[in-house]
Short mmCIF file of C-alpha atoms and ligand atoms in Angstrom, two decimals:
data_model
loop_
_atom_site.label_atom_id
_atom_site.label_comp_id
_atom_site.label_asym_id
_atom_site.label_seq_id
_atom_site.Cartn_x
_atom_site.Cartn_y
_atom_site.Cartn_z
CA UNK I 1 0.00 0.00 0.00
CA UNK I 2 2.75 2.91 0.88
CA UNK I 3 4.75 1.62 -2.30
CA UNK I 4 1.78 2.15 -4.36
CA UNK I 5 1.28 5.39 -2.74
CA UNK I 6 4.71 6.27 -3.54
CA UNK I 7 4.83 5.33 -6.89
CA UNK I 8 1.58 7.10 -7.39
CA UNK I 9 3.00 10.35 -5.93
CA UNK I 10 6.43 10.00 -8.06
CA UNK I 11 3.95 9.53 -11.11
CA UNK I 12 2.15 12.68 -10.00
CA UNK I 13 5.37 14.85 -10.31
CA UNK I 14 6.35 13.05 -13.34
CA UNK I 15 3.27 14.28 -14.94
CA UNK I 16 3.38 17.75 -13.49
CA UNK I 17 7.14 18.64 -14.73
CA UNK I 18 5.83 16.84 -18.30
CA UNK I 19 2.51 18.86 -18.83
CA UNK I 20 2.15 20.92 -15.16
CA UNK I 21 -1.46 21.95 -17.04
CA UNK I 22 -3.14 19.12 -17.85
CA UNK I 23 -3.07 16.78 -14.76
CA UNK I 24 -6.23 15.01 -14.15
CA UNK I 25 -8.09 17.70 -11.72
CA UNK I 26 -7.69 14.78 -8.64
CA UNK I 27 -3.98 14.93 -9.21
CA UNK I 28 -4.15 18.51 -9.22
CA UNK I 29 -6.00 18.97 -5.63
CA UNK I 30 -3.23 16.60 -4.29
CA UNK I 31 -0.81 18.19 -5.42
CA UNK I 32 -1.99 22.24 -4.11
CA UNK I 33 -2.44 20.09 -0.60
CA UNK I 34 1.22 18.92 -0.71
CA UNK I 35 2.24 22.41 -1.13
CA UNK I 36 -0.49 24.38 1.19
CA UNK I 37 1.22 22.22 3.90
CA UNK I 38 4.51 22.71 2.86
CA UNK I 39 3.98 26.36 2.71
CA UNK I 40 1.83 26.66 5.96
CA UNK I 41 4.59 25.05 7.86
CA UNK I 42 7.41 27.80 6.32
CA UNK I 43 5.36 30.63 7.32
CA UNK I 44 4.31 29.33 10.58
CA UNK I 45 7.97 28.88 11.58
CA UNK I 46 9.47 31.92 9.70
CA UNK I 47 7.04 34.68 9.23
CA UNK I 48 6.07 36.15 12.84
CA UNK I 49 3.31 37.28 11.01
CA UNK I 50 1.41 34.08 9.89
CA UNK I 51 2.59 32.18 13.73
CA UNK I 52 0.71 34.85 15.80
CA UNK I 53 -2.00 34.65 12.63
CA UNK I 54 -2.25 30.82 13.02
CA UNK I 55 -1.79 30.73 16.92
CA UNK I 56 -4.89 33.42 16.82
CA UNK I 57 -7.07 31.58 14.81
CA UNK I 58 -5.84 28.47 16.89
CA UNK I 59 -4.46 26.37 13.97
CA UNK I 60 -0.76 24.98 13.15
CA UNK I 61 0.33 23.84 10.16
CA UNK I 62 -0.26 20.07 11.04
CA UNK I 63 -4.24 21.10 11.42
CA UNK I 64 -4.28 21.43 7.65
CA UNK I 65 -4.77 18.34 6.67
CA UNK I 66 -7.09 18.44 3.62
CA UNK I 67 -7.98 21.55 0.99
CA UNK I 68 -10.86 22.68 3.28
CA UNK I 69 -8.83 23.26 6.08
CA UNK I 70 -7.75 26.08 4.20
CA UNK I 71 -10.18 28.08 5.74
CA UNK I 72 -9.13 27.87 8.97
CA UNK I 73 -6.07 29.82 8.08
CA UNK I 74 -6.69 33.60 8.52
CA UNK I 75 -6.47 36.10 5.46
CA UNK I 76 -3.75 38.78 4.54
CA UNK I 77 -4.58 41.91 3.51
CA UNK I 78 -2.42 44.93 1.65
CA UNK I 79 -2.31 46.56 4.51
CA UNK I 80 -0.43 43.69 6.43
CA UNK I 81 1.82 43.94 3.56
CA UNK I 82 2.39 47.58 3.98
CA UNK I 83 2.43 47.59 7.82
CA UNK I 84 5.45 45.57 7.68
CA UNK I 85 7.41 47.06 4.76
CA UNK I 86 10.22 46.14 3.27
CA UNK I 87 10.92 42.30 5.06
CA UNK I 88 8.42 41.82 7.48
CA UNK I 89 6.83 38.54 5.32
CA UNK I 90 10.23 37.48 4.11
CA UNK I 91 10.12 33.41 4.29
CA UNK I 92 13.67 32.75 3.16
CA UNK I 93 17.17 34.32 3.99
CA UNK I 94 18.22 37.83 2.99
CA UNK I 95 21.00 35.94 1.12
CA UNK I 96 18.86 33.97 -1.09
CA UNK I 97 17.41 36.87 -2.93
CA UNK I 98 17.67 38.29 -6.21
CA UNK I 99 15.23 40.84 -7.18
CA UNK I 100 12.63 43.28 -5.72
CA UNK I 101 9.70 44.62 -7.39
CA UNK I 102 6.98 46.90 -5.94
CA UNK I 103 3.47 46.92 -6.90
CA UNK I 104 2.28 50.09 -8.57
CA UNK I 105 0.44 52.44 -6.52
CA UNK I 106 0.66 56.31 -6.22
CA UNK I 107 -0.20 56.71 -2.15
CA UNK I 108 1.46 55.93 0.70
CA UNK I 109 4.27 52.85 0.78
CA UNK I 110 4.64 50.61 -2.14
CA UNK I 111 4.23 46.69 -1.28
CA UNK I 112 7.68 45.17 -1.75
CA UNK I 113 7.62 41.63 -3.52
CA UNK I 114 10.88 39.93 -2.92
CA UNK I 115 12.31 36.94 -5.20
CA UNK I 116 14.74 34.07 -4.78
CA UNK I 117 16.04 32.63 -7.54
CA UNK I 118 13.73 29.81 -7.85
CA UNK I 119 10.60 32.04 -7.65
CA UNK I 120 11.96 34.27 -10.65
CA UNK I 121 12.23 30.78 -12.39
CA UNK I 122 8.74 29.78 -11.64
CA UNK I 123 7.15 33.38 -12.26
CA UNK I 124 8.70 32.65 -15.82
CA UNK I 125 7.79 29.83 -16.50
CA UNK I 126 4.01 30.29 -15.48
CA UNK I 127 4.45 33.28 -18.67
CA UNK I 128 6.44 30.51 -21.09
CA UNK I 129 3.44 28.38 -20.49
CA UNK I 130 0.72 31.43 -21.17
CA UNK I 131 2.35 32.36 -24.05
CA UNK I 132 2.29 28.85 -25.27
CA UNK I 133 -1.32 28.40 -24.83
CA UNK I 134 -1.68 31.66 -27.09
CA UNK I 135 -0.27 29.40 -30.23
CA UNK I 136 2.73 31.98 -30.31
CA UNK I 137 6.40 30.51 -30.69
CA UNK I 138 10.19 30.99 -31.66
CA UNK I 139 8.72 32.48 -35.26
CA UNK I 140 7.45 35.46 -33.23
CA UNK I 141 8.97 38.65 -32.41
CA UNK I 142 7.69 40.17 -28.99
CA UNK I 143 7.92 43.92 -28.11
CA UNK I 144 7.24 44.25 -24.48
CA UNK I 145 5.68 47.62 -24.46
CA UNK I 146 5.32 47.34 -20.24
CA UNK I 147 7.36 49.44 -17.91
CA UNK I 148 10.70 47.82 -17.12
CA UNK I 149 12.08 48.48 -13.87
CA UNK I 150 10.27 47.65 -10.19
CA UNK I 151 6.50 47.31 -12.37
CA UNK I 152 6.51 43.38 -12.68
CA UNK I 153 5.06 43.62 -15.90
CA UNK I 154 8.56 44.20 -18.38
CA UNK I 155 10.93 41.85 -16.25
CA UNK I 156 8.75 39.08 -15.88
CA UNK I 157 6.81 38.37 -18.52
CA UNK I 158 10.31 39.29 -20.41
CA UNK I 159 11.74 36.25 -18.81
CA UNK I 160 9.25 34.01 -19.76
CA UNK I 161 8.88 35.59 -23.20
CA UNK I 162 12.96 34.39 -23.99
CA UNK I 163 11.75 31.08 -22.29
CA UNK I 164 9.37 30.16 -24.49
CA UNK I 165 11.99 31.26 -27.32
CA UNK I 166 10.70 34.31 -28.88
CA UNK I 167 12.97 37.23 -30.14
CA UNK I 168 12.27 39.63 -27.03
CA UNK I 169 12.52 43.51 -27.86
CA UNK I 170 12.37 45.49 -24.37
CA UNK I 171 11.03 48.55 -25.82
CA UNK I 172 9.30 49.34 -22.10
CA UNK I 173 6.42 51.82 -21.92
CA UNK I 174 6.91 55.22 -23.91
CA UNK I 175 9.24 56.44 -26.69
CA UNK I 176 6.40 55.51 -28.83
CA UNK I 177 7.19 56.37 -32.16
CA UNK I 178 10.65 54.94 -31.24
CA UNK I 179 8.52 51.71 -30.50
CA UNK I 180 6.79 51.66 -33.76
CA UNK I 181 10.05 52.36 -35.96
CA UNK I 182 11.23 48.86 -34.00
CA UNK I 183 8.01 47.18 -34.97
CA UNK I 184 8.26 47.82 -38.41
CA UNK I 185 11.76 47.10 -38.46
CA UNK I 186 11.58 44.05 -36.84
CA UNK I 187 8.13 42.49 -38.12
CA UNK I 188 6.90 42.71 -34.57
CA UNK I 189 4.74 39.77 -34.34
CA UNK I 190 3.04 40.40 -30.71
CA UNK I 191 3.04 43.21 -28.35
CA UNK I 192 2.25 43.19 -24.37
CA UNK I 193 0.79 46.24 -23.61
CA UNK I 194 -1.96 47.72 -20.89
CA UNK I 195 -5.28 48.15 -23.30
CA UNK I 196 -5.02 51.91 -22.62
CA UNK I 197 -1.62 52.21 -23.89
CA UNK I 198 -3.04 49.94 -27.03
CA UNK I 199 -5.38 52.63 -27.87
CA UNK I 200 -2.83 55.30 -27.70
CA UNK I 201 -0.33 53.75 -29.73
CA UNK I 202 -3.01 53.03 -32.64
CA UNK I 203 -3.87 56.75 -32.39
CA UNK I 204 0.20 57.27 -32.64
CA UNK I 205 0.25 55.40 -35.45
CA UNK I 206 -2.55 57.16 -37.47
CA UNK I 207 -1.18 60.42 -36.70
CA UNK I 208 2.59 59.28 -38.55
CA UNK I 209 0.06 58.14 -41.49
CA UNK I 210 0.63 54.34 -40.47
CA UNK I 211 -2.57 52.11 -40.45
CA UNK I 212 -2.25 50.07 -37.29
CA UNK I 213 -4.18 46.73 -39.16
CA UNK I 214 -2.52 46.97 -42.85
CA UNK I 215 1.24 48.67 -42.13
CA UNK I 216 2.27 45.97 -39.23
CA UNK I 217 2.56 42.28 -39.08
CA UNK I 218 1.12 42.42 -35.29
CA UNK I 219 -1.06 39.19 -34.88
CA UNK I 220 -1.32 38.78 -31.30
CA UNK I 221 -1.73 41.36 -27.98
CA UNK I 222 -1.30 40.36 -24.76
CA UNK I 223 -3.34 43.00 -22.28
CA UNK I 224 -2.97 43.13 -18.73
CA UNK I 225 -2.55 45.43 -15.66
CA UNK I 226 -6.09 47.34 -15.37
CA UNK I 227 -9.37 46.52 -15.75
CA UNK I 228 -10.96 46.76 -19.27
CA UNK I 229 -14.49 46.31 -20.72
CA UNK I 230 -15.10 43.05 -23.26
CA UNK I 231 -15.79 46.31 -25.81
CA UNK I 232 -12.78 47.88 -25.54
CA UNK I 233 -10.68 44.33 -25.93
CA UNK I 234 -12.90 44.13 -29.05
CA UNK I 235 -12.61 47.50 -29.88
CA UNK I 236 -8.25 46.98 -29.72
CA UNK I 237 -8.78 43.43 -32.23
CA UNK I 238 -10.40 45.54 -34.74
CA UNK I 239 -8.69 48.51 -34.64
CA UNK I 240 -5.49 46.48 -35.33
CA UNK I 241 -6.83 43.38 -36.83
CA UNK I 242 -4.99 40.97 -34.18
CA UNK I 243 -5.63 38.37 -31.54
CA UNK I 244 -5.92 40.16 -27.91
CA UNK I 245 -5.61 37.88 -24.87
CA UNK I 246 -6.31 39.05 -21.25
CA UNK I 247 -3.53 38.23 -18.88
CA UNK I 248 -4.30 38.64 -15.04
CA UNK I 249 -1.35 39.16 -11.98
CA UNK I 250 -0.46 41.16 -8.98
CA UNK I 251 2.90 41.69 -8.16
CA UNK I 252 2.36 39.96 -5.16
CA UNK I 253 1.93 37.30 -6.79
CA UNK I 254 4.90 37.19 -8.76
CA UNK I 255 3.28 39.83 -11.66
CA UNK I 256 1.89 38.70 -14.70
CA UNK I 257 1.38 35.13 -14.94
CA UNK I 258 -1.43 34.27 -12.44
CA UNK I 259 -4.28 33.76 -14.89
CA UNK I 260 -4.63 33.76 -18.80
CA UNK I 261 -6.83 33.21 -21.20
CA UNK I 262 -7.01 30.55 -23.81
CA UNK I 263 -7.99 30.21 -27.63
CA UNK I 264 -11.26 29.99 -26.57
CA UNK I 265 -11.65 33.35 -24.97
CA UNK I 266 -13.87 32.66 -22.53
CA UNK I 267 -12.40 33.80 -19.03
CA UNK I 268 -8.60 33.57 -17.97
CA UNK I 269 -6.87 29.82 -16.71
CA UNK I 270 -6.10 30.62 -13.10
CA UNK I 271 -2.57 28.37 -12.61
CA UNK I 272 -3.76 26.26 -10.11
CA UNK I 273 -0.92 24.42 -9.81
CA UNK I 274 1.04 27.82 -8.55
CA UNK I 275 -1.88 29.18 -6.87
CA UNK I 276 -4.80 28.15 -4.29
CA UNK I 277 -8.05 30.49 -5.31
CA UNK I 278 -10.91 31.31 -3.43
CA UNK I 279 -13.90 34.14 -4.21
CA UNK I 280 -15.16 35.40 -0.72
CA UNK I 281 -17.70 37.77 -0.23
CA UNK I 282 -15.55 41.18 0.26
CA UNK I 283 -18.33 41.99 3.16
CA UNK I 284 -19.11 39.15 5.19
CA UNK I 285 -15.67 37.36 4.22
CA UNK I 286 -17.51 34.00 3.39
CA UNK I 287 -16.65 31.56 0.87
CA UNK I 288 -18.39 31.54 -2.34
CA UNK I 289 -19.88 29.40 -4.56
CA UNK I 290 -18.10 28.80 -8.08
CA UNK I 291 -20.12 31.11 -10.12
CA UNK I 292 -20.79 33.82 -7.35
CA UNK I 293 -19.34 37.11 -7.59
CA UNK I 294 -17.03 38.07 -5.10
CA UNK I 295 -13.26 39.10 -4.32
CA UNK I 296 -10.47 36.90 -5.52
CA UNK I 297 -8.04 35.17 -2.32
CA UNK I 298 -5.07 33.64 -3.30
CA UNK I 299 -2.81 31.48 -1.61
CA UNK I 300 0.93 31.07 -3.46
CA UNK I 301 2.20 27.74 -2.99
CA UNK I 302 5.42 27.89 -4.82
CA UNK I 303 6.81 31.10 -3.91
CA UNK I 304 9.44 30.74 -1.83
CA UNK I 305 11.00 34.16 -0.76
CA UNK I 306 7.68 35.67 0.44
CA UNK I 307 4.50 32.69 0.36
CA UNK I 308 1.09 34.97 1.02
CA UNK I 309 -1.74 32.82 2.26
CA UNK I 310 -5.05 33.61 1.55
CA UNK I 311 -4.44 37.25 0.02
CA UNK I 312 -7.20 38.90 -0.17
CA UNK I 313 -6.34 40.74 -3.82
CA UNK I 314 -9.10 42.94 -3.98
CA UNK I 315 -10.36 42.04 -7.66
CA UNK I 316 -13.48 40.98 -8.32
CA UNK I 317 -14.29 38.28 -10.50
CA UNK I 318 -15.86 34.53 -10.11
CA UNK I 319 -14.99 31.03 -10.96
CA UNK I 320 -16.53 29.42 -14.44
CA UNK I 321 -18.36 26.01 -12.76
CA UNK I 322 -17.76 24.48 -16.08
CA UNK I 323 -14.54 22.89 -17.24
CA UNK I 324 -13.09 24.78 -20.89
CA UNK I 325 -13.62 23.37 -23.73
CA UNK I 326 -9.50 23.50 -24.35
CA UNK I 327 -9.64 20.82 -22.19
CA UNK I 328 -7.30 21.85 -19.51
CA UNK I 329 -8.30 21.23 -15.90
CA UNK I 330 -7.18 24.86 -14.33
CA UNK I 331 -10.24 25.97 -13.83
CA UNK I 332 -11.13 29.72 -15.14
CA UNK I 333 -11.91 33.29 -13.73
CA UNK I 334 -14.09 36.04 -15.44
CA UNK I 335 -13.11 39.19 -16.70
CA UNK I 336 -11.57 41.28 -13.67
CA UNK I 337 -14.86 43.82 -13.01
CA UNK I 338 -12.67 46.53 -11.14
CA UNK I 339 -11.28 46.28 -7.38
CA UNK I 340 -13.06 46.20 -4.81
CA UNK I 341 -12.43 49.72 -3.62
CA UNK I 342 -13.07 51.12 -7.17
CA UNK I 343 -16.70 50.57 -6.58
CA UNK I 344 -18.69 54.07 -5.51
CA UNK I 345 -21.94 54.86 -4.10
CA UNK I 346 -23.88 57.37 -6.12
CA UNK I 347 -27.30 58.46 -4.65
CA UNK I 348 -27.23 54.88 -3.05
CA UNK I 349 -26.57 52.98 -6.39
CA UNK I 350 -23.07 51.37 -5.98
CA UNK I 351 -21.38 51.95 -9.21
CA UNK I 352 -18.24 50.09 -10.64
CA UNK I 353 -16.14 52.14 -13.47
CA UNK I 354 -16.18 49.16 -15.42
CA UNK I 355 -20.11 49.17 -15.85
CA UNK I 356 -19.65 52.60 -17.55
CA UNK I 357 -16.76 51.38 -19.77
CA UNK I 358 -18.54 48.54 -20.81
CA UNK I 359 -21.61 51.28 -22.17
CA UNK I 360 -19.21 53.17 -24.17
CA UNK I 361 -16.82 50.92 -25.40
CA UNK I 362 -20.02 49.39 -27.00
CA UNK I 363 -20.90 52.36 -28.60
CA UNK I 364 -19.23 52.37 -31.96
CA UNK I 365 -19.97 56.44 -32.21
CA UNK I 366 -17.11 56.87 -29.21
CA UNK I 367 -13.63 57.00 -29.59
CA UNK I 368 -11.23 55.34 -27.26
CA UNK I 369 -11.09 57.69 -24.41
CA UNK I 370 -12.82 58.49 -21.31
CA UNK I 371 -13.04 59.85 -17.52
CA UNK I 372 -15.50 59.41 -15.14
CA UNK I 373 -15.16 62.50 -12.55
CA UNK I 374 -16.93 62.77 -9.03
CA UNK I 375 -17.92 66.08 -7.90
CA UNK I 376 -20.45 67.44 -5.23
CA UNK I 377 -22.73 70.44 -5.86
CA UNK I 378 -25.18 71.51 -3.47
CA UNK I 379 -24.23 68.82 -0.99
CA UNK I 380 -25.29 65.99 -4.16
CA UNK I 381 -22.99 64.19 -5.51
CA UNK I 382 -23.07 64.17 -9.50
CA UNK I 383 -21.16 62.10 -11.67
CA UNK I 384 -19.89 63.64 -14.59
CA UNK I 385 -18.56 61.54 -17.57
CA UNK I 386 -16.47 63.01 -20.07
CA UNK I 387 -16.12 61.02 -23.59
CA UNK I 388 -14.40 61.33 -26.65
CA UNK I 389 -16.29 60.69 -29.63
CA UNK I 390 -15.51 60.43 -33.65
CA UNK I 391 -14.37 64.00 -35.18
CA UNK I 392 -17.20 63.96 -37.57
CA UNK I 393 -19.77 65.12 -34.75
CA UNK I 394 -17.66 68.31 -34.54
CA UNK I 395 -18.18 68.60 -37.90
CA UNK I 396 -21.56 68.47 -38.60
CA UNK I 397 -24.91 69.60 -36.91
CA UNK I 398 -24.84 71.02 -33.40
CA UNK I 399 -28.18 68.48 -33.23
CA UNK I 400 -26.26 65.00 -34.55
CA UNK I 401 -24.23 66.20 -31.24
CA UNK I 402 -26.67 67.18 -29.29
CA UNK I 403 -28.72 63.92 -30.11
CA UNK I 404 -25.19 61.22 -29.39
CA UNK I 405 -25.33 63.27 -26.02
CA UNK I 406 -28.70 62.46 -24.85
CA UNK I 407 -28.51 58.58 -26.20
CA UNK I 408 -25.23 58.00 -24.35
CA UNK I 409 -26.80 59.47 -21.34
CA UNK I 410 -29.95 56.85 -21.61
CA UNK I 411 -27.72 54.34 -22.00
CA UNK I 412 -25.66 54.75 -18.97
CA UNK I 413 -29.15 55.53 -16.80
CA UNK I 414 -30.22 51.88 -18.29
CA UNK I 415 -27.31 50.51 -16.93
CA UNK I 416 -26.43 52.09 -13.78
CA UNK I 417 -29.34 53.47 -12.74
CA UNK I 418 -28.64 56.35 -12.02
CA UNK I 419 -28.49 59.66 -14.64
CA UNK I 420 -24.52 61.13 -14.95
CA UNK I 421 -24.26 64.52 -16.91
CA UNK I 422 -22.40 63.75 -19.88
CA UNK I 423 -19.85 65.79 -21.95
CA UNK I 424 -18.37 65.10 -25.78
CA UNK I 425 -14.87 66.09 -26.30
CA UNK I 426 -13.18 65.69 -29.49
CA UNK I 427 -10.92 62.84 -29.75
CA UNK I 428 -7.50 63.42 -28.47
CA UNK I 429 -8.36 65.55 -25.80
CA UNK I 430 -8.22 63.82 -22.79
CA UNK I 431 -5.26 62.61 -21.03
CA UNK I 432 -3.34 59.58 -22.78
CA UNK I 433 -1.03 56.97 -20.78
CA UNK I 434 1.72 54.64 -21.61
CA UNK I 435 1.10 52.76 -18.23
CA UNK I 436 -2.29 51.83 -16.20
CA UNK I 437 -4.68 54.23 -16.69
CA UNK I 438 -6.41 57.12 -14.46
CA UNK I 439 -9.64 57.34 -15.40
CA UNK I 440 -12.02 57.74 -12.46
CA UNK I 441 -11.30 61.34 -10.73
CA UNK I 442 -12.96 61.74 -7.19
CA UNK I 443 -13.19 65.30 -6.63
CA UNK I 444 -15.84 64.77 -3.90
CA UNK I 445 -13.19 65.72 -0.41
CA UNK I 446 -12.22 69.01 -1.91
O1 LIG C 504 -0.29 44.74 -12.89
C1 LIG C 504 1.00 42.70 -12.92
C2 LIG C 504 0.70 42.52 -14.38
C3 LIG C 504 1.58 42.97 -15.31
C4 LIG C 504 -0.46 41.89 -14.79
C5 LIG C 504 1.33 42.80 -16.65
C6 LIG C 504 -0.72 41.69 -16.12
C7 LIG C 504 0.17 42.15 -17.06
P1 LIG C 504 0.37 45.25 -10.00
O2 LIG C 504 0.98 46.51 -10.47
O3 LIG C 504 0.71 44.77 -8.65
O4 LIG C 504 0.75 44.06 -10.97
O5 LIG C 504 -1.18 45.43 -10.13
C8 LIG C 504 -2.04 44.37 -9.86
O6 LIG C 504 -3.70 45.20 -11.44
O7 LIG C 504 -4.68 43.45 -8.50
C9 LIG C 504 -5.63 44.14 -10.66
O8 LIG C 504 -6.36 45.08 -9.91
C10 LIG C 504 -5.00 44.83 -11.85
N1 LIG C 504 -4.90 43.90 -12.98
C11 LIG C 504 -3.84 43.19 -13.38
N2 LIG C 504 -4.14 42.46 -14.49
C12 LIG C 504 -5.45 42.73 -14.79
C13 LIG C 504 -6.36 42.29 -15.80
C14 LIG C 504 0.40 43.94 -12.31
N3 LIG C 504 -6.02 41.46 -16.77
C15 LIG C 504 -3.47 44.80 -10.07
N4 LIG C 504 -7.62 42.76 -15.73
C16 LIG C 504 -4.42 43.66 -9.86
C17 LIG C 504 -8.01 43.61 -14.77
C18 LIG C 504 -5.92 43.63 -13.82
N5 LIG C 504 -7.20 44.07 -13.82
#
């Protein structure tokens, strides 16, 4: 009986370092237990944090004794993180790292992600294996048009990008018609960009006379960092006549990497042989059901310099119940809606950005630019929403303008509820970005 369970288990990591994705899914369970134990018993012993964590919650490590018993560990937040900035979750010596990276984030302290050597492995190979599962190869040419530096996004996925043996440009974010000089040069193949910065560069490219489908041999994007609208990914496949793939991380999380979508479009493969996921209800901090909408917890069991259990990210999204029909046995998240704390109450309607992207991205009238800005007048708070639309309106008859206004306006009041002034700008006008965009101003405090 032990032999055969030790054959079995010797098979099990035979198959994962063959084809780590497509394990049966009971193989796959055993093997996240393995590693939830290993990793419980690390922290417990090396992270002050997780033994006063576990000791409050009264569990040790050898409590966890089956998936489930997941739940009995309690969650980290961002602010954990934060509060004990730069090494306070540090699992592994100071001499076994190799790299920092921060996660992006304009107030207060930056969360520090710290790598060993094996993590910066794993990180790229969980991006050789995405890319992969895009169909893209050693034919392609990549321009990695993410910020290089402590942003996870360049170094990474430029890592696994080499891995998986394509010819890696690191043009990094900006410089753009440097960037598109390269891509014609070069034949540029795919590009990993953030899907604002993909609507920037096609207007970039118009403006030197260059049509973004016909001038370029780009057939695939990745898009990643911020949340976008299912219009606006559309919007980016037409406007350059490639392949666009959503591709979900958090540098905490080693970056990029975490989840990605298949050929078949339909939600992103969350690596669950990297990563434990749960959806909890952000409120009441109960489990969900796969198909509920909630936040997304993950818990890394293969990072080694800093392992976060249970991490509450802050994204929302929810699990597919049904298997893919690519056959692979990760199972699959939904489109990220927005963070958690993105969400605003208007008049008592709660409000996500994304619900107002997905309106005008839909709209083929509007061009590929927007803000959403909070204000309060009169002690109410308005929402005002600010949206580029095609030059022609500027053009023509003040009422083809004045008649876009009012049907953009019923849109949005069908699908939020509640009625935002709205303003037409000519395209260009607002503010562009090479990086994760800005585009929900609260000017409510001042
Ligand atoms: O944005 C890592 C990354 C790089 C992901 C390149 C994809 C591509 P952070 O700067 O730590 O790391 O930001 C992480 O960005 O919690 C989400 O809120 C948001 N985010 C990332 N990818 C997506 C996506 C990188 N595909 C935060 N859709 C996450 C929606 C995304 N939101």
């Amino acid at each position: 009986m032990i032999k055969e369970r030790e054959n079995e288990g010797r098979t099990i990591v035979r198959r994962q370092k063959e084809n780590p994705e497509c394990l049966t899914r009971g193989c796959l369970e055993e093997l996240q237990l393995k590693g939830l134990k290993k990793v419980s018993e690390r922290v417990y012993h090396k992270v002050l944090f997780y033994k006063e964590a576990f000791r409050a919650n009264g569990v040790k490590p050898e409590d966890i004794k089956n998936l489930p018993d997941l739940k009995r560990i309690p969650f980290t937040t961002r602010e954990d993180l934060r509060a004990r900035y730069p090494y306070g979750f540090l699992a592994s010596p100071l001499s076994s790292l190799v790299r920092l990276h921060t996660s992006t984030g304009t107030t207060g302290k930056p969360k520090a992600v710290l790598f060993t050597q094996k993590d910066i492995d794993q990180a790229a190979q969980l991006i050789t294996r995405s890319i992969k599962m895009t169909g893209a190869g050693p034919e392609d040419v990549f321009q990695n048009m993410m910020s290089y530096g402590l942003f996870t996004g360049g170094l990474i996925f430029h890592y696994g990008a080499e891995r998986a043996g394509l010819l890696v440009i690191p043009g990094g974010a900006g410089n753009t018609e440097r960037q598109i000089g390269l891509m014609r040069d070069f034949s540029t193949t795919i590009l990993h960009l953030t899907p604002s910065y993909a609507l920037y560069l096609a207007e970039v490219m118009e403006r030197l006379g260059l049509n973004p489908r016909d001038d370029f041999d780009l057939r695939i994007f990745y898009l990643g960092a911020e949340p976008y609208s299912e219009a606006t990914n559309r919007k980016i496949e037409e406007i350059f006549s490639v392949d666009a793939y959503d591709s979900y991380g958090l540098s905490e999380m080693n970056g990029p990497g975490v989840a990605f979508q298949c050929k078949q479009k339909e939600g992103m493969h969350l690596w669950e042989d990297n990563f434990i996921m749960e959806i909890i209800d952000p409120e009441t901090l109960e489990v969900l059901r796969e198909g509920e909408e909630g936040e997304l917890v993950l818990s890394a069991i293969n990072r080694e310099a800093m392992p976060l259990l249970r991490y509450r990210t802050g994204d929302l999204t929810s699990i597919y119940p049904e298997p893919c029909r690519c056959g692979r046995i990760h199972r699959r998240i939904s489109r990220i809606k927005g963070r958690v704390d993105d969400m605003f109450v208007l008049r008592g309607v709660n409000i996500f950005p994304s619900g107002v992207e997905r309106v005008l991205m839909g709209l083929p009238e509007v061009g590929r630019n927007y803000q959403i800005i909070l204000e309060r007048k009169g002690g109410l708070d308005e929402m005002r929403v600010k949206v580029e639309v095609e030059k022609r309106f500027f053009r023509g008859s003040f009422q083809d303008l004045e008649k876009l206004q009012s049907d953009i306006k019923a849109k949005l009041k069908r699908e939020l509820l509640v009625t935002p002034q709205v303003e037409l700008v000519e395209p260009t006008t607002l503010p562009r970005t090479t990086g994760k965009a800005k585009r929900f101003i609260d000017n409510r405090e001042i």
